[in-house]
């Protein structure tokens, strides 16, 4: 019975394409991808930002919808001045990053979720919310930096 259970687990994990690598490496990959993402945003290269998206993100949002949302965000917040990473949470194949970002028109909280496989990060989701985040309400980072 144990052999069947272990075989089932192995098949399930293989089907999910989960890797059990280093969370620190995944974090570095996602962090570097976020730097590129922010550079594209600063340059107004919204289609390039969309190009960093995962298949899942692209199924949920067209390039036109993404670009339109990014343009609206730029109008509301203005250009980014500085972004500071507050938290990073790592899971198999996924890194979630939280940034406190100062824009020309005020502060915002950026939430990025990256799919990381074979040292490549693809964006799953991106959100910006106005204002600052309450650090006391957040769990500690689970990624080893």
Tab-separated table of C-alpha atoms in Angstrom:
chain	number	residue	atom	x	y	z
A	1	UNK	CA	0.000	0.000	0.000
A	2	UNK	CA	2.863	2.412	0.808
A	3	UNK	CA	4.451	1.845	-2.602
A	4	UNK	CA	1.214	2.786	-4.366
A	5	UNK	CA	0.905	5.939	-2.239
A	6	UNK	CA	4.484	6.987	-2.977
A	7	UNK	CA	4.059	6.253	-6.666
A	8	UNK	CA	0.846	8.300	-6.730
A	9	UNK	CA	2.624	11.182	-5.003
A	10	UNK	CA	5.510	11.005	-7.486
A	11	UNK	CA	3.116	11.005	-10.437
A	12	UNK	CA	1.158	13.914	-8.957
A	13	UNK	CA	4.279	15.983	-8.341
A	14	UNK	CA	5.603	15.172	-11.805
A	15	UNK	CA	2.350	16.296	-13.393
A	16	UNK	CA	2.511	19.589	-11.496
A	17	UNK	CA	6.067	20.258	-12.678
A	18	UNK	CA	7.142	21.211	-9.170
A	19	UNK	CA	10.818	21.572	-8.483
A	20	UNK	CA	12.339	21.476	-5.053
A	21	UNK	CA	15.260	23.803	-5.560
A	22	UNK	CA	16.550	26.680	-3.569
A	23	UNK	CA	14.014	29.288	-2.503
A	24	UNK	CA	16.902	31.761	-2.323
A	25	UNK	CA	17.649	31.209	-6.028
A	26	UNK	CA	13.970	31.526	-6.921
A	27	UNK	CA	13.792	34.776	-4.941
A	28	UNK	CA	16.867	36.157	-6.750
A	29	UNK	CA	15.317	35.256	-10.115
A	30	UNK	CA	12.000	36.928	-9.241
A	31	UNK	CA	13.768	39.949	-7.755
A	32	UNK	CA	15.805	40.430	-10.944
A	33	UNK	CA	12.652	40.036	-13.063
A	34	UNK	CA	10.953	42.701	-10.941
A	35	UNK	CA	13.853	45.085	-11.645
A	36	UNK	CA	13.325	44.562	-15.393
A	37	UNK	CA	9.555	44.930	-14.949
A	38	UNK	CA	10.084	48.256	-13.149
A	39	UNK	CA	12.479	49.439	-15.879
A	40	UNK	CA	9.871	48.667	-18.536
A	41	UNK	CA	7.256	50.545	-16.509
A	42	UNK	CA	9.518	53.593	-16.184
A	43	UNK	CA	10.062	53.563	-19.959
A	44	UNK	CA	6.355	53.125	-20.716
A	45	UNK	CA	7.029	49.733	-22.339
A	46	UNK	CA	3.750	48.194	-21.241
A	47	UNK	CA	3.684	45.566	-23.995
A	48	UNK	CA	7.134	44.408	-22.862
A	49	UNK	CA	5.763	44.146	-19.313
A	50	UNK	CA	2.932	41.972	-20.655
A	51	UNK	CA	5.516	39.878	-22.494
A	52	UNK	CA	6.951	38.894	-19.109
A	53	UNK	CA	3.623	37.272	-18.243
A	54	UNK	CA	2.965	33.591	-17.745
A	55	UNK	CA	0.538	31.616	-19.898
A	56	UNK	CA	-1.908	31.743	-16.972
A	57	UNK	CA	-1.802	35.541	-16.842
A	58	UNK	CA	-2.217	35.795	-20.602
A	59	UNK	CA	-5.266	33.514	-20.453
A	60	UNK	CA	-6.875	35.843	-17.938
A	61	UNK	CA	-5.983	39.182	-19.550
A	62	UNK	CA	-5.286	40.245	-23.120
A	63	UNK	CA	-2.332	42.426	-23.980
A	64	UNK	CA	-4.701	45.280	-24.810
A	65	UNK	CA	-6.389	45.007	-21.383
A	66	UNK	CA	-3.017	44.876	-19.612
A	67	UNK	CA	-1.625	47.872	-21.502
A	68	UNK	CA	-4.789	49.879	-20.864
A	69	UNK	CA	-4.639	49.107	-17.121
A	70	UNK	CA	-0.922	50.027	-17.004
A	71	UNK	CA	-1.598	53.319	-18.786
A	72	UNK	CA	-4.395	54.121	-16.334
A	73	UNK	CA	-2.095	53.280	-13.426
A	74	UNK	CA	0.556	55.619	-14.817
A	75	UNK	CA	-2.019	58.424	-15.052
A	76	UNK	CA	-3.145	57.866	-11.461
A	77	UNK	CA	0.206	57.273	-9.754
A	78	UNK	CA	2.664	58.945	-12.107
A	79	UNK	CA	6.189	57.701	-12.675
A	80	UNK	CA	7.868	55.541	-10.044
A	81	UNK	CA	10.471	57.253	-7.898
A	82	UNK	CA	11.638	54.408	-5.662
A	83	UNK	CA	10.466	50.911	-4.750
A	84	UNK	CA	11.472	49.043	-1.612
A	85	UNK	CA	10.814	45.341	-1.182
A	86	UNK	CA	9.022	44.689	2.101
A	87	UNK	CA	8.346	40.966	1.948
A	88	UNK	CA	9.030	37.914	-0.149
A	89	UNK	CA	7.229	34.602	0.194
A	90	UNK	CA	8.543	31.548	-1.639
A	91	UNK	CA	6.694	28.395	-2.580
A	92	UNK	CA	7.615	25.648	-5.032
A	93	UNK	CA	7.695	27.352	-8.467
A	94	UNK	CA	6.297	30.631	-7.108
A	95	UNK	CA	7.578	33.805	-5.479
A	96	UNK	CA	5.299	36.530	-4.115
A	97	UNK	CA	6.813	39.975	-3.625
A	98	UNK	CA	5.439	43.012	-1.814
A	99	UNK	CA	6.873	46.472	-2.431
A	100	UNK	CA	6.256	49.860	-0.852
A	101	UNK	CA	6.608	52.180	-3.809
A	102	UNK	CA	6.807	55.930	-3.991
A	103	UNK	CA	5.307	57.325	-7.157
A	104	UNK	CA	5.284	60.934	-8.299
A	105	UNK	CA	1.678	61.295	-7.075
A	106	UNK	CA	1.973	59.407	-3.785
A	107	UNK	CA	2.738	56.052	-2.224
A	108	UNK	CA	1.431	52.689	-3.281
A	109	UNK	CA	1.806	49.016	-2.471
A	110	UNK	CA	2.836	46.721	-5.318
A	111	UNK	CA	2.074	43.004	-5.212
A	112	UNK	CA	3.805	40.773	-7.749
A	113	UNK	CA	3.455	37.023	-8.098
A	114	UNK	CA	6.062	35.242	-10.228
A	115	UNK	CA	6.156	31.690	-11.521
A	116	UNK	CA	9.792	30.574	-11.369
A	117	UNK	CA	11.085	27.561	-13.294
A	118	UNK	CA	14.597	26.776	-14.474
A	119	UNK	CA	15.890	30.199	-13.364
A	120	UNK	CA	13.231	32.023	-15.402
A	121	UNK	CA	10.469	34.149	-13.898
A	122	UNK	CA	7.107	34.758	-15.549
A	123	UNK	CA	4.545	37.123	-14.097
A	124	UNK	CA	1.347	35.560	-12.790
A	125	UNK	CA	-0.221	38.722	-11.393
A	126	UNK	CA	0.501	42.353	-10.625
A	127	UNK	CA	-1.473	44.769	-8.465
A	128	UNK	CA	-0.950	48.295	-7.181
A	129	UNK	CA	-2.984	49.665	-4.307
A	130	UNK	CA	-2.825	53.242	-2.997
A	131	UNK	CA	-1.185	54.004	0.316
A	132	UNK	CA	1.238	52.302	2.615
A	133	UNK	CA	1.010	48.784	3.942
A	134	UNK	CA	0.910	48.082	7.677
A	135	UNK	CA	4.063	46.027	8.241
A	136	UNK	CA	2.802	44.699	11.574
A	137	UNK	CA	-0.013	42.906	9.752
A	138	UNK	CA	2.360	41.022	7.455
A	139	UNK	CA	4.039	37.694	8.159
A	140	UNK	CA	7.823	37.514	8.050
A	141	UNK	CA	9.471	36.688	4.762
A	142	UNK	CA	9.755	32.983	4.023
A	143	UNK	CA	12.492	33.270	1.400
A	144	UNK	CA	16.108	32.857	2.401
A	145	UNK	CA	17.936	35.796	0.913
